[in-house]
Amino acid sequence: MKNLEELRNIKERALQRRKLAGEGARARIVVAMGTTGIAAGARDTMTAILAELEKRGIGDVIVTQTGGGGLSTYEPVVQIQIGDSELVTYGNLDATRVPALIESHIINGQPVTDWLVK
Amino acid sequence: MTVFRDLSQHILDIAENGIQAGATVLHIKITEDLSPEQDTLTIAIQDNGRGMDALALARVTDPWFTTRTTRKVGLGIPFFRQTAEMCEGRFEIFSTVGQGTLTQATFRHSHIDRPPLGDVGGTILCLIVGFPDGDVVYCHDVNEKSFMLNTHEIRQVLGDDIPFSDPEVLTFLRQTLEEGEQSLAMH
């Protein structure tokens, strides 16, 4: 285990950032992590999402996973919700698409319409 | 048909079953014994979820047994078993209603068909972040070397306000996992 003291410092800085950012999360990202999703690359997609959040220092996005998803022909499936707006669903969202997706939908608030599941 | 490229995808898939079963704690243990007498790689995933009775257990272990129409917890367990048996290994699953499930697969380490472990650090990171209300206890042993990460300790320091997906926490977790895995590889 790395230094827990370091973790306490991280917590203090994270709390400061939260104060500046205000209440609530900017967005929620849900990755479908059922068997078919994992087989199609959902783990690598989620790893890429976490890497983007880490690299860009984005702290107000919640990332979760669900089992299944029931869209096996479109896997990997990722859903994004900005604030209280509607949850939108992306299909065939492999790891290579993640940087552009985060840039467009999370940073600029513009869904990437070509990758949406209709 | 094998659908996964690496063993950590199996770990994630089996752990996901535990999360779906309402677990609050997931134990994941990888044990590698490289001695010529043993030559084994064992993966054990234990959850404290709802568990299964004998009928349900038979159902998830045998892909042809099912009469279900949904396939949410369908083929992952038979795939895992098949992969182990293909590598002169064995597969066991124990479950008790109300207590949880233990899934354990052993492989001959040097078997030519044994899939690589793959990105085990990234896999554990996905599990930790995607399972924010539960604890993940991850342990990886290679011969006498051991690496362990318990998110309960990390959660106690961070409190309830800072998620595991905070960028600095992600860096901390990623580096901890990378350094832990690297320490096992050194001879």
PDB file of N, CA and C in Angstrom, chain B residues 17-118:
ATOM      1  N   ASN B  17     -20.693 -10.541 -11.511  1.00  0.00           N
ATOM      2  CA  ASN B  17     -21.793 -11.375 -11.009  1.00  0.00           C
ATOM      3  C   ASN B  17     -22.007 -11.129  -9.513  1.00  0.00           C
ATOM      4  N   GLY B  18     -20.902 -11.024  -8.781  1.00  0.00           N
ATOM      5  CA  GLY B  18     -20.993 -10.784  -7.340  1.00  0.00           C
ATOM      6  C   GLY B  18     -21.638  -9.446  -7.034  1.00  0.00           C
ATOM      7  N   ILE B  19     -21.260  -8.424  -7.804  1.00  0.00           N
ATOM      8  CA  ILE B  19     -21.853  -7.094  -7.604  1.00  0.00           C
ATOM      9  C   ILE B  19     -23.349  -7.158  -7.874  1.00  0.00           C
ATOM     10  N   GLN B  20     -23.724  -7.849  -8.966  1.00  0.00           N
ATOM     11  CA  GLN B  20     -25.147  -7.998  -9.304  1.00  0.00           C
ATOM     12  C   GLN B  20     -25.896  -8.757  -8.214  1.00  0.00           C
ATOM     13  N   ALA B  21     -25.181  -9.615  -7.483  1.00  0.00           N
ATOM     14  CA  ALA B  21     -25.808 -10.406  -6.425  1.00  0.00           C
ATOM     15  C   ALA B  21     -25.846  -9.643  -5.098  1.00  0.00           C
ATOM     16  N   GLY B  22     -25.543  -8.357  -5.152  1.00  0.00           N
ATOM     17  CA  GLY B  22     -25.687  -7.521  -3.966  1.00  0.00           C
ATOM     18  C   GLY B  22     -24.538  -7.592  -2.982  1.00  0.00           C
ATOM     19  N   ALA B  23     -23.364  -7.997  -3.454  1.00  0.00           N
ATOM     20  CA  ALA B  23     -22.209  -8.087  -2.552  1.00  0.00           C
ATOM     21  C   ALA B  23     -21.802  -6.707  -2.040  1.00  0.00           C
ATOM     22  N   THR B  24     -21.219  -6.680  -0.851  1.00  0.00           N
ATOM     23  CA  THR B  24     -20.616  -5.445  -0.334  1.00  0.00           C
ATOM     24  C   THR B  24     -19.099  -5.583  -0.244  1.00  0.00           C
ATOM     25  N   VAL B  25     -18.611  -6.810  -0.313  1.00  0.00           N
ATOM     26  CA  VAL B  25     -17.166  -7.039  -0.298  1.00  0.00           C
ATOM     27  C   VAL B  25     -16.814  -8.060  -1.373  1.00  0.00           C
ATOM     28  N   LEU B  26     -15.772  -7.729  -2.140  1.00  0.00           N
ATOM     29  CA  LEU B  26     -15.258  -8.651  -3.157  1.00  0.00           C
ATOM     30  C   LEU B  26     -13.806  -8.958  -2.829  1.00  0.00           C
ATOM     31  N   HIS B  27     -13.499 -10.240  -2.715  1.00  0.00           N
ATOM     32  CA  HIS B  27     -12.105 -10.664  -2.538  1.00  0.00           C
ATOM     33  C   HIS B  27     -11.625 -11.264  -3.850  1.00  0.00           C
ATOM     34  N   ILE B  28     -10.498 -10.749  -4.327  1.00  0.00           N
ATOM     35  CA  ILE B  28      -9.922 -11.296  -5.559  1.00  0.00           C
ATOM     36  C   ILE B  28      -8.490 -11.701  -5.258  1.00  0.00           C
ATOM     37  N   LYS B  29      -8.207 -12.950  -5.472  1.00  0.00           N
ATOM     38  CA  LYS B  29      -6.855 -13.418  -5.143  1.00  0.00           C
ATOM     39  C   LYS B  29      -6.270 -14.182  -6.328  1.00  0.00           C
ATOM     40  N   ILE B  30      -5.079 -13.762  -6.732  1.00  0.00           N
ATOM     41  CA  ILE B  30      -4.329 -14.455  -7.782  1.00  0.00           C
ATOM     42  C   ILE B  30      -3.097 -15.056  -7.121  1.00  0.00           C
ATOM     43  N   THR B  31      -2.913 -16.365  -7.304  1.00  0.00           N
ATOM     44  CA  THR B  31      -1.759 -17.026  -6.701  1.00  0.00           C
ATOM     45  C   THR B  31      -0.980 -17.731  -7.799  1.00  0.00           C
ATOM     46  N   GLU B  32       0.270 -17.320  -7.970  1.00  0.00           N
ATOM     47  CA  GLU B  32       1.122 -17.956  -8.973  1.00  0.00           C
ATOM     48  C   GLU B  32       2.230 -18.718  -8.259  1.00  0.00           C
ATOM     49  N   ASP B  33       2.288 -20.008  -8.507  1.00  0.00           N
ATOM     50  CA  ASP B  33       3.378 -20.824  -7.975  1.00  0.00           C
ATOM     51  C   ASP B  33       4.181 -21.333  -9.158  1.00  0.00           C
ATOM     52  N   LEU B  34       5.360 -20.727  -9.316  1.00  0.00           N
ATOM     53  CA  LEU B  34       6.155 -20.999 -10.524  1.00  0.00           C
ATOM     54  C   LEU B  34       7.101 -22.176 -10.342  1.00  0.00           C
ATOM     55  N   SER B  35       7.116 -22.794  -9.176  1.00  0.00           N
ATOM     56  CA  SER B  35       8.030 -23.920  -8.962  1.00  0.00           C
ATOM     57  C   SER B  35       7.653 -25.049  -9.929  1.00  0.00           C
ATOM     58  N   PRO B  36       8.656 -25.784 -10.441  1.00  0.00           N
ATOM     59  CA  PRO B  36       8.362 -26.835 -11.425  1.00  0.00           C
ATOM     60  C   PRO B  36       7.397 -27.886 -10.878  1.00  0.00           C
ATOM     61  N   GLU B  37       7.425 -28.137  -9.568  1.00  0.00           N
ATOM     62  CA  GLU B  37       6.533 -29.157  -8.988  1.00  0.00           C
ATOM     63  C   GLU B  37       5.079 -28.692  -9.038  1.00  0.00           C
ATOM     64  N   GLN B  38       4.851 -27.381  -8.827  1.00  0.00           N
ATOM     65  CA  GLN B  38       3.476 -26.884  -8.806  1.00  0.00           C
ATOM     66  C   GLN B  38       3.045 -26.359 -10.177  1.00  0.00           C
ATOM     67  N   ASP B  39       3.734 -25.302 -10.645  1.00  0.00           N
ATOM     68  CA  ASP B  39       3.463 -24.725 -11.963  1.00  0.00           C
ATOM     69  C   ASP B  39       1.971 -24.379 -12.109  1.00  0.00           C
ATOM     70  N   THR B  40       1.451 -23.627 -11.154  1.00  0.00           N
ATOM     71  CA  THR B  40       0.024 -23.311 -11.175  1.00  0.00           C
ATOM     72  C   THR B  40      -0.242 -21.807 -11.118  1.00  0.00           C
ATOM     73  N   LEU B  41      -1.364 -21.424 -11.670  1.00  0.00           N
ATOM     74  CA  LEU B  41      -1.908 -20.084 -11.515  1.00  0.00           C
ATOM     75  C   LEU B  41      -3.355 -20.269 -11.048  1.00  0.00           C
ATOM     76  N   THR B  42      -3.672 -19.709  -9.902  1.00  0.00           N
ATOM     77  CA  THR B  42      -5.006 -19.870  -9.344  1.00  0.00           C
ATOM     78  C   THR B  42      -5.670 -18.508  -9.188  1.00  0.00           C
ATOM     79  N   ILE B  43      -6.906 -18.443  -9.601  1.00  0.00           N
ATOM     80  CA  ILE B  43      -7.689 -17.216  -9.457  1.00  0.00           C
ATOM     81  C   ILE B  43      -8.896 -17.536  -8.589  1.00  0.00           C
ATOM     82  N   ALA B  44      -9.062 -16.798  -7.503  1.00  0.00           N
ATOM     83  CA  ALA B  44     -10.216 -17.008  -6.623  1.00  0.00           C
ATOM     84  C   ALA B  44     -10.966 -15.687  -6.477  1.00  0.00           C
ATOM     85  N   ILE B  45     -12.251 -15.738  -6.689  1.00  0.00           N
ATOM     86  CA  ILE B  45     -13.102 -14.548  -6.556  1.00  0.00           C
ATOM     87  C   ILE B  45     -14.213 -14.900  -5.580  1.00  0.00           C
ATOM     88  N   GLN B  46     -14.257 -14.144  -4.491  1.00  0.00           N
ATOM     89  CA  GLN B  46     -15.250 -14.440  -3.465  1.00  0.00           C
ATOM     90  C   GLN B  46     -16.100 -13.196  -3.217  1.00  0.00           C
ATOM     91  N   ASP B  47     -17.398 -13.390  -3.156  1.00  0.00           N
ATOM     92  CA  ASP B  47     -18.277 -12.268  -2.841  1.00  0.00           C
ATOM     93  C   ASP B  47     -19.178 -12.640  -1.671  1.00  0.00           C
ATOM     94  N   ASN B  48     -19.734 -11.635  -1.031  1.00  0.00           N
ATOM     95  CA  ASN B  48     -20.668 -11.888   0.076  1.00  0.00           C
ATOM     96  C   ASN B  48     -22.096 -11.517  -0.339  1.00  0.00           C
ATOM     97  N   GLY B  49     -22.406 -11.786  -1.597  1.00  0.00           N
ATOM     98  CA  GLY B  49     -23.745 -11.478  -2.118  1.00  0.00           C
ATOM     99  C   GLY B  49     -24.773 -12.525  -1.719  1.00  0.00           C
ATOM    100  N   ARG B  50     -25.882 -12.540  -2.450  1.00  0.00           N
ATOM    101  CA  ARG B  50     -27.016 -13.394  -2.076  1.00  0.00           C
ATOM    102  C   ARG B  50     -26.705 -14.887  -2.107  1.00  0.00           C
ATOM    103  N   GLY B  51     -25.754 -15.295  -2.942  1.00  0.00           N
ATOM    104  CA  GLY B  51     -25.469 -16.718  -3.067  1.00  0.00           C
ATOM    105  C   GLY B  51     -26.521 -17.430  -3.893  1.00  0.00           C
ATOM    106  N   MET B  52     -26.277 -18.728  -4.120  1.00  0.00           N
ATOM    107  CA  MET B  52     -27.187 -19.517  -4.961  1.00  0.00           C
ATOM    108  C   MET B  52     -27.450 -20.867  -4.316  1.00  0.00           C
ATOM    109  N   ASP B  53     -28.633 -21.401  -4.558  1.00  0.00           N
ATOM    110  CA  ASP B  53     -28.901 -22.773  -4.125  1.00  0.00           C
ATOM    111  C   ASP B  53     -28.370 -23.739  -5.194  1.00  0.00           C
ATOM    112  N   ALA B  54     -28.491 -25.036  -4.920  1.00  0.00           N
ATOM    113  CA  ALA B  54     -27.881 -26.046  -5.800  1.00  0.00           C
ATOM    114  C   ALA B  54     -28.414 -25.952  -7.233  1.00  0.00           C
ATOM    115  N   LEU B  55     -29.706 -25.675  -7.357  1.00  0.00           N
ATOM    116  CA  LEU B  55     -30.307 -25.603  -8.688  1.00  0.00           C
ATOM    117  C   LEU B  55     -29.759 -24.418  -9.479  1.00  0.00           C
ATOM    118  N   ALA B  56     -29.719 -23.282  -8.812  1.00  0.00           N
ATOM    119  CA  ALA B  56     -29.196 -22.083  -9.474  1.00  0.00           C
ATOM    120  C   ALA B  56     -27.725 -22.259  -9.832  1.00  0.00           C
ATOM    121  N   LEU B  57     -26.993 -22.934  -8.971  1.00  0.00           N
ATOM    122  CA  LEU B  57     -25.574 -23.176  -9.211  1.00  0.00           C
ATOM    123  C   LEU B  57     -25.387 -24.058 -10.451  1.00  0.00           C
ATOM    124  N   ALA B  58     -26.206 -25.100 -10.556  1.00  0.00           N
ATOM    125  CA  ALA B  58     -26.150 -25.974 -11.731  1.00  0.00           C
ATOM    126  C   ALA B  58     -26.461 -25.177 -12.982  1.00  0.00           C
ATOM    127  N   ARG B  59     -27.378 -24.267 -12.849  1.00  0.00           N
ATOM    128  CA  ARG B  59     -27.804 -23.446 -13.972  1.00  0.00           C
ATOM    129  C   ARG B  59     -26.681 -22.563 -14.504  1.00  0.00           C
ATOM    130  N   VAL B  60     -25.959 -21.905 -13.590  1.00  0.00           N
ATOM    131  CA  VAL B  60     -24.925 -20.979 -14.065  1.00  0.00           C
ATOM    132  C   VAL B  60     -23.677 -21.711 -14.527  1.00  0.00           C
ATOM    133  N   THR B  61     -23.486 -22.962 -14.074  1.00  0.00           N
ATOM    134  CA  THR B  61     -22.277 -23.681 -14.432  1.00  0.00           C
ATOM    135  C   THR B  61     -22.414 -24.395 -15.775  1.00  0.00           C
ATOM    136  N   ASP B  62     -23.627 -24.792 -16.101  1.00  0.00           N
ATOM    137  CA  ASP B  62     -23.871 -25.527 -17.340  1.00  0.00           C
ATOM    138  C   ASP B  62     -24.674 -24.661 -18.303  1.00  0.00           C
ATOM    139  N   PRO B  63     -24.070 -24.257 -19.418  1.00  0.00           N
ATOM    140  CA  PRO B  63     -24.768 -23.330 -20.320  1.00  0.00           C
ATOM    141  C   PRO B  63     -26.034 -23.922 -20.916  1.00  0.00           C
ATOM    142  N   TRP B  64     -26.149 -25.265 -20.969  1.00  0.00           N
ATOM    143  CA  TRP B  64     -27.305 -25.885 -21.615  1.00  0.00           C
ATOM    144  C   TRP B  64     -28.444 -26.129 -20.631  1.00  0.00           C
ATOM    145  N   PHE B  65     -28.161 -25.896 -19.362  1.00  0.00           N
ATOM    146  CA  PHE B  65     -29.150 -26.180 -18.335  1.00  0.00           C
ATOM    147  C   PHE B  65     -30.229 -25.104 -18.295  1.00  0.00           C
ATOM    148  N   THR B  66     -29.865 -23.922 -18.728  1.00  0.00           N
ATOM    149  CA  THR B  66     -30.712 -22.759 -18.475  1.00  0.00           C
ATOM    150  C   THR B  66     -32.010 -22.777 -19.271  1.00  0.00           C
ATOM    151  N   THR B  67     -33.049 -22.254 -18.669  1.00  0.00           N
ATOM    152  CA  THR B  67     -34.296 -22.010 -19.381  1.00  0.00           C
ATOM    153  C   THR B  67     -34.606 -20.523 -19.396  1.00  0.00           C
ATOM    154  N   ARG B  68     -33.642 -19.775 -18.931  1.00  0.00           N
ATOM    155  CA  ARG B  68     -33.874 -18.342 -18.848  1.00  0.00           C
ATOM    156  C   ARG B  68     -33.972 -17.718 -20.235  1.00  0.00           C
ATOM    157  N   THR B  69     -34.631 -16.591 -20.299  1.00  0.00           N
ATOM    158  CA  THR B  69     -34.688 -15.869 -21.559  1.00  0.00           C
ATOM    159  C   THR B  69     -33.680 -14.732 -21.588  1.00  0.00           C
ATOM    160  N   THR B  70     -33.319 -14.218 -20.424  1.00  0.00           N
ATOM    161  CA  THR B  70     -32.282 -13.190 -20.382  1.00  0.00           C
ATOM    162  C   THR B  70     -30.940 -13.876 -20.223  1.00  0.00           C
ATOM    163  N   ARG B  71     -29.884 -13.166 -20.543  1.00  0.00           N
ATOM    164  CA  ARG B  71     -28.579 -13.795 -20.553  1.00  0.00           C
ATOM    165  C   ARG B  71     -27.591 -12.975 -19.730  1.00  0.00           C
ATOM    166  N   LYS B  72     -28.090 -12.341 -18.689  1.00  0.00           N
ATOM    167  CA  LYS B  72     -27.223 -11.409 -17.977  1.00  0.00           C
ATOM    168  C   LYS B  72     -26.069 -12.097 -17.262  1.00  0.00           C
ATOM    169  N   VAL B  73     -26.332 -13.203 -16.612  1.00  0.00           N
ATOM    170  CA  VAL B  73     -25.255 -13.919 -15.921  1.00  0.00           C
ATOM    171  C   VAL B  73     -25.059 -15.254 -16.618  1.00  0.00           C
ATOM    172  N   GLY B  74     -25.147 -15.216 -17.961  1.00  0.00           N
ATOM    173  CA  GLY B  74     -25.245 -16.446 -18.707  1.00  0.00           C
ATOM    174  C   GLY B  74     -23.979 -17.238 -18.890  1.00  0.00           C
ATOM    175  N   LEU B  75     -23.086 -16.780 -19.743  1.00  0.00           N
ATOM    176  CA  LEU B  75     -22.050 -17.660 -20.232  1.00  0.00           C
ATOM    177  C   LEU B  75     -20.687 -17.457 -19.598  1.00  0.00           C
ATOM    178  N   GLY B  76     -20.566 -16.459 -18.755  1.00  0.00           N
ATOM    179  CA  GLY B  76     -19.250 -16.154 -18.184  1.00  0.00           C
ATOM    180  C   GLY B  76     -18.658 -17.294 -17.384  1.00  0.00           C
ATOM    181  N   ILE B  77     -19.480 -17.946 -16.569  1.00  0.00           N
ATOM    182  CA  ILE B  77     -18.971 -19.015 -15.710  1.00  0.00           C
ATOM    183  C   ILE B  77     -18.576 -20.250 -16.530  1.00  0.00           C
ATOM    184  N   PRO B  78     -19.430 -20.713 -17.471  1.00  0.00           N
ATOM    185  CA  PRO B  78     -18.981 -21.820 -18.338  1.00  0.00           C
ATOM    186  C   PRO B  78     -17.706 -21.499 -19.124  1.00  0.00           C
ATOM    187  N   PHE B  79     -17.557 -20.267 -19.579  1.00  0.00           N
ATOM    188  CA  PHE B  79     -16.333 -19.880 -20.298  1.00  0.00           C
ATOM    189  C   PHE B  79     -15.109 -20.011 -19.402  1.00  0.00           C
ATOM    190  N   PHE B  80     -15.273 -19.563 -18.157  1.00  0.00           N
ATOM    191  CA  PHE B  80     -14.147 -19.599 -17.216  1.00  0.00           C
ATOM    192  C   PHE B  80     -13.749 -21.054 -16.964  1.00  0.00           C
ATOM    193  N   ARG B  81     -14.755 -21.901 -16.754  1.00  0.00           N
ATOM    194  CA  ARG B  81     -14.512 -23.317 -16.514  1.00  0.00           C
ATOM    195  C   ARG B  81     -13.817 -23.954 -17.712  1.00  0.00           C
ATOM    196  N   GLN B  82     -14.321 -23.628 -18.888  1.00  0.00           N
ATOM    197  CA  GLN B  82     -13.741 -24.200 -20.103  1.00  0.00           C
ATOM    198  C   GLN B  82     -12.273 -23.803 -20.267  1.00  0.00           C
ATOM    199  N   THR B  83     -11.983 -22.522 -19.983  1.00  0.00           N
ATOM    200  CA  THR B  83     -10.612 -22.043 -20.115  1.00  0.00           C
ATOM    201  C   THR B  83      -9.688 -22.789 -19.150  1.00  0.00           C
ATOM    202  N   ALA B  84     -10.144 -22.982 -17.902  1.00  0.00           N
ATOM    203  CA  ALA B  84      -9.322 -23.695 -16.915  1.00  0.00           C
ATOM    204  C   ALA B  84      -9.095 -25.144 -17.342  1.00  0.00           C
ATOM    205  N   GLU B  85     -10.153 -25.800 -17.787  1.00  0.00           N
ATOM    206  CA  GLU B  85     -10.046 -27.228 -18.126  1.00  0.00           C
ATOM    207  C   GLU B  85      -9.196 -27.442 -19.371  1.00  0.00           C
ATOM    208  N   MET B  86      -9.190 -26.435 -20.248  1.00  0.00           N
ATOM    209  CA  MET B  86      -8.358 -26.480 -21.442  1.00  0.00           C
ATOM    210  C   MET B  86      -6.871 -26.446 -21.075  1.00  0.00           C
ATOM    211  N   CYS B  87      -6.555 -25.914 -19.879  1.00  0.00           N
ATOM    212  CA  CYS B  87      -5.162 -25.709 -19.475  1.00  0.00           C
ATOM    213  C   CYS B  87      -4.773 -26.677 -18.363  1.00  0.00           C
ATOM    214  N   GLU B  88      -5.271 -27.893 -18.443  1.00  0.00           N
ATOM    215  CA  GLU B  88      -4.995 -28.924 -17.433  1.00  0.00           C
ATOM    216  C   GLU B  88      -5.282 -28.410 -16.033  1.00  0.00           C
ATOM    217  N   GLY B  89      -6.273 -27.560 -15.928  1.00  0.00           N
ATOM    218  CA  GLY B  89      -6.593 -26.994 -14.626  1.00  0.00           C
ATOM    219  C   GLY B  89      -7.888 -27.551 -14.093  1.00  0.00           C
ATOM    220  N   ARG B  90      -8.433 -26.888 -13.115  1.00  0.00           N
ATOM    221  CA  ARG B  90      -9.728 -27.311 -12.591  1.00  0.00           C
ATOM    222  C   ARG B  90     -10.523 -26.077 -12.184  1.00  0.00           C
ATOM    223  N   PHE B  91     -11.802 -26.277 -12.076  1.00  0.00           N
ATOM    224  CA  PHE B  91     -12.697 -25.170 -11.787  1.00  0.00           C
ATOM    225  C   PHE B  91     -13.649 -25.593 -10.685  1.00  0.00           C
ATOM    226  N   GLU B  92     -13.821 -24.718  -9.714  1.00  0.00           N
ATOM    227  CA  GLU B  92     -14.746 -25.024  -8.616  1.00  0.00           C
ATOM    228  C   GLU B  92     -15.576 -23.783  -8.302  1.00  0.00           C
ATOM    229  N   ILE B  93     -16.809 -24.026  -7.939  1.00  0.00           N
ATOM    230  CA  ILE B  93     -17.650 -22.917  -7.498  1.00  0.00           C
ATOM    231  C   ILE B  93     -18.454 -23.390  -6.295  1.00  0.00           C
ATOM    232  N   PHE B  94     -18.406 -22.590  -5.234  1.00  0.00           N
ATOM    233  CA  PHE B  94     -19.120 -22.912  -4.007  1.00  0.00           C
ATOM    234  C   PHE B  94     -20.044 -21.745  -3.698  1.00  0.00           C
ATOM    235  N   SER B  95     -21.250 -22.046  -3.290  1.00  0.00           N
ATOM    236  CA  SER B  95     -22.163 -20.954  -2.998  1.00  0.00           C
ATOM    237  C   SER B  95     -23.098 -21.341  -1.869  1.00  0.00           C
ATOM    238  N   THR B  96     -23.387 -20.377  -1.024  1.00  0.00           N
ATOM    239  CA  THR B  96     -24.330 -20.596   0.065  1.00  0.00           C
ATOM    240  C   THR B  96     -25.324 -19.451   0.049  1.00  0.00           C
ATOM    241  N   VAL B  97     -26.599 -19.801   0.052  1.00  0.00           N
ATOM    242  CA  VAL B  97     -27.635 -18.768   0.040  1.00  0.00           C
ATOM    243  C   VAL B  97     -27.468 -17.872   1.261  1.00  0.00           C
ATOM    244  N   GLY B  98     -27.458 -16.583   1.009  1.00  0.00           N
ATOM    245  CA  GLY B  98     -27.339 -15.622   2.098  1.00  0.00           C
ATOM    246  C   GLY B  98     -25.910 -15.328   2.517  1.00  0.00           C
ATOM    247  N   GLN B  99     -24.943 -16.090   1.970  1.00  0.00           N
ATOM    248  CA  GLN B  99     -23.556 -15.868   2.400  1.00  0.00           C
ATOM    249  C   GLN B  99     -22.625 -15.475   1.273  1.00  0.00           C
ATOM    250  N   GLY B 100     -22.912 -15.944   0.061  1.00  0.00           N
ATOM    251  CA  GLY B 100     -22.069 -15.534  -1.048  1.00  0.00           C
ATOM    252  C   GLY B 100     -21.550 -16.697  -1.855  1.00  0.00           C
ATOM    253  N   THR B 101     -20.638 -16.369  -2.754  1.00  0.00           N
ATOM    254  CA  THR B 101     -20.142 -17.333  -3.738  1.00  0.00           C
ATOM    255  C   THR B 101     -18.629 -17.240  -3.835  1.00  0.00           C
ATOM    256  N   LEU B 102     -17.991 -18.395  -3.934  1.00  0.00           N
ATOM    257  CA  LEU B 102     -16.551 -18.458  -4.184  1.00  0.00           C
ATOM    258  C   LEU B 102     -16.341 -19.193  -5.507  1.00  0.00           C
ATOM    259  N   THR B 103     -15.674 -18.530  -6.427  1.00  0.00           N
ATOM    260  CA  THR B 103     -15.361 -19.124  -7.719  1.00  0.00           C
ATOM    261  C   THR B 103     -13.849 -19.255  -7.813  1.00  0.00           C
ATOM    262  N   GLN B 104     -13.384 -20.440  -8.128  1.00  0.00           N
ATOM    263  CA  GLN B 104     -11.935 -20.651  -8.143  1.00  0.00           C
ATOM    264  C   GLN B 104     -11.532 -21.459  -9.366  1.00  0.00           C
ATOM    265  N   ALA B 105     -10.560 -20.947 -10.092  1.00  0.00           N
ATOM    266  CA  ALA B 105     -10.054 -21.638 -11.273  1.00  0.00           C
ATOM    267  C   ALA B 105      -8.547 -21.760 -11.167  1.00  0.00           C
ATOM    268  N   THR B 106      -8.052 -22.968 -11.470  1.00  0.00           N
ATOM    269  CA  THR B 106      -6.609 -23.203 -11.447  1.00  0.00           C
ATOM    270  C   THR B 106      -6.165 -23.608 -12.850  1.00  0.00           C
ATOM    271  N   PHE B 107      -5.033 -23.078 -13.257  1.00  0.00           N
ATOM    272  CA  PHE B 107      -4.485 -23.350 -14.581  1.00  0.00           C
ATOM    273  C   PHE B 107      -3.062 -23.886 -14.427  1.00  0.00           C
ATOM    274  N   ARG B 108      -2.632 -24.750 -15.352  1.00  0.00           N
ATOM    275  CA  ARG B 108      -1.197 -25.034 -15.385  1.00  0.00           C
ATOM    276  C   ARG B 108      -0.522 -23.775 -15.944  1.00  0.00           C
ATOM    277  N   HIS B 109       0.374 -23.207 -15.118  1.00  0.00           N
ATOM    278  CA  HIS B 109       0.936 -21.887 -15.430  1.00  0.00           C
ATOM    279  C   HIS B 109       1.581 -21.859 -16.808  1.00  0.00           C
ATOM    280  N   SER B 110       2.337 -22.908 -17.123  1.00  0.00           N
ATOM    281  CA  SER B 110       3.120 -22.903 -18.365  1.00  0.00           C
ATOM    282  C   SER B 110       2.344 -23.492 -19.542  1.00  0.00           C
ATOM    283  N   HIS B 111       1.064 -23.802 -19.339  1.00  0.00           N
ATOM    284  CA  HIS B 111       0.307 -24.410 -20.436  1.00  0.00           C
ATOM    285  C   HIS B 111       0.217 -23.471 -21.638  1.00  0.00           C
ATOM    286  N   ILE B 112       0.439 -24.040 -22.810  1.00  0.00           N
ATOM    287  CA  ILE B 112       0.532 -23.208 -24.021  1.00  0.00           C
ATOM    288  C   ILE B 112      -0.779 -22.481 -24.322  1.00  0.00           C
ATOM    289  N   ASP B 113      -1.901 -23.048 -23.888  1.00  0.00           N
ATOM    290  CA  ASP B 113      -3.201 -22.417 -24.146  1.00  0.00           C
ATOM    291  C   ASP B 113      -3.645 -21.460 -23.043  1.00  0.00           C
ATOM    292  N   ARG B 114      -2.831 -21.351 -21.988  1.00  0.00           N
ATOM    293  CA  ARG B 114      -3.274 -20.474 -20.899  1.00  0.00           C
ATOM    294  C   ARG B 114      -3.241 -19.019 -21.366  1.00  0.00           C
ATOM    295  N   PRO B 115      -4.390 -18.325 -21.295  1.00  0.00           N
ATOM    296  CA  PRO B 115      -4.377 -16.912 -21.684  1.00  0.00           C
ATOM    297  C   PRO B 115      -3.509 -16.111 -20.716  1.00  0.00           C
ATOM    298  N   PRO B 116      -2.953 -15.005 -21.174  1.00  0.00           N
ATOM    299  CA  PRO B 116      -2.181 -14.154 -20.247  1.00  0.00           C
ATOM    300  C   PRO B 116      -3.099 -13.532 -19.206  1.00  0.00           C
ATOM    301  N   LEU B 117      -2.515 -13.077 -18.118  1.00  0.00           N
ATOM    302  CA  LEU B 117      -3.330 -12.381 -17.113  1.00  0.00           C
ATOM    303  C   LEU B 117      -3.902 -11.092 -17.681  1.00  0.00           C
ATOM    304  N   GLY B 118      -3.153 -10.455 -18.573  1.00  0.00           N
ATOM    305  CA  GLY B 118      -3.629  -9.207 -19.169  1.00  0.00           C
ATOM    306  C   GLY B 118      -3.484  -8.042 -18.211  1.00  0.00           C
TER     307      GLY B 118
END
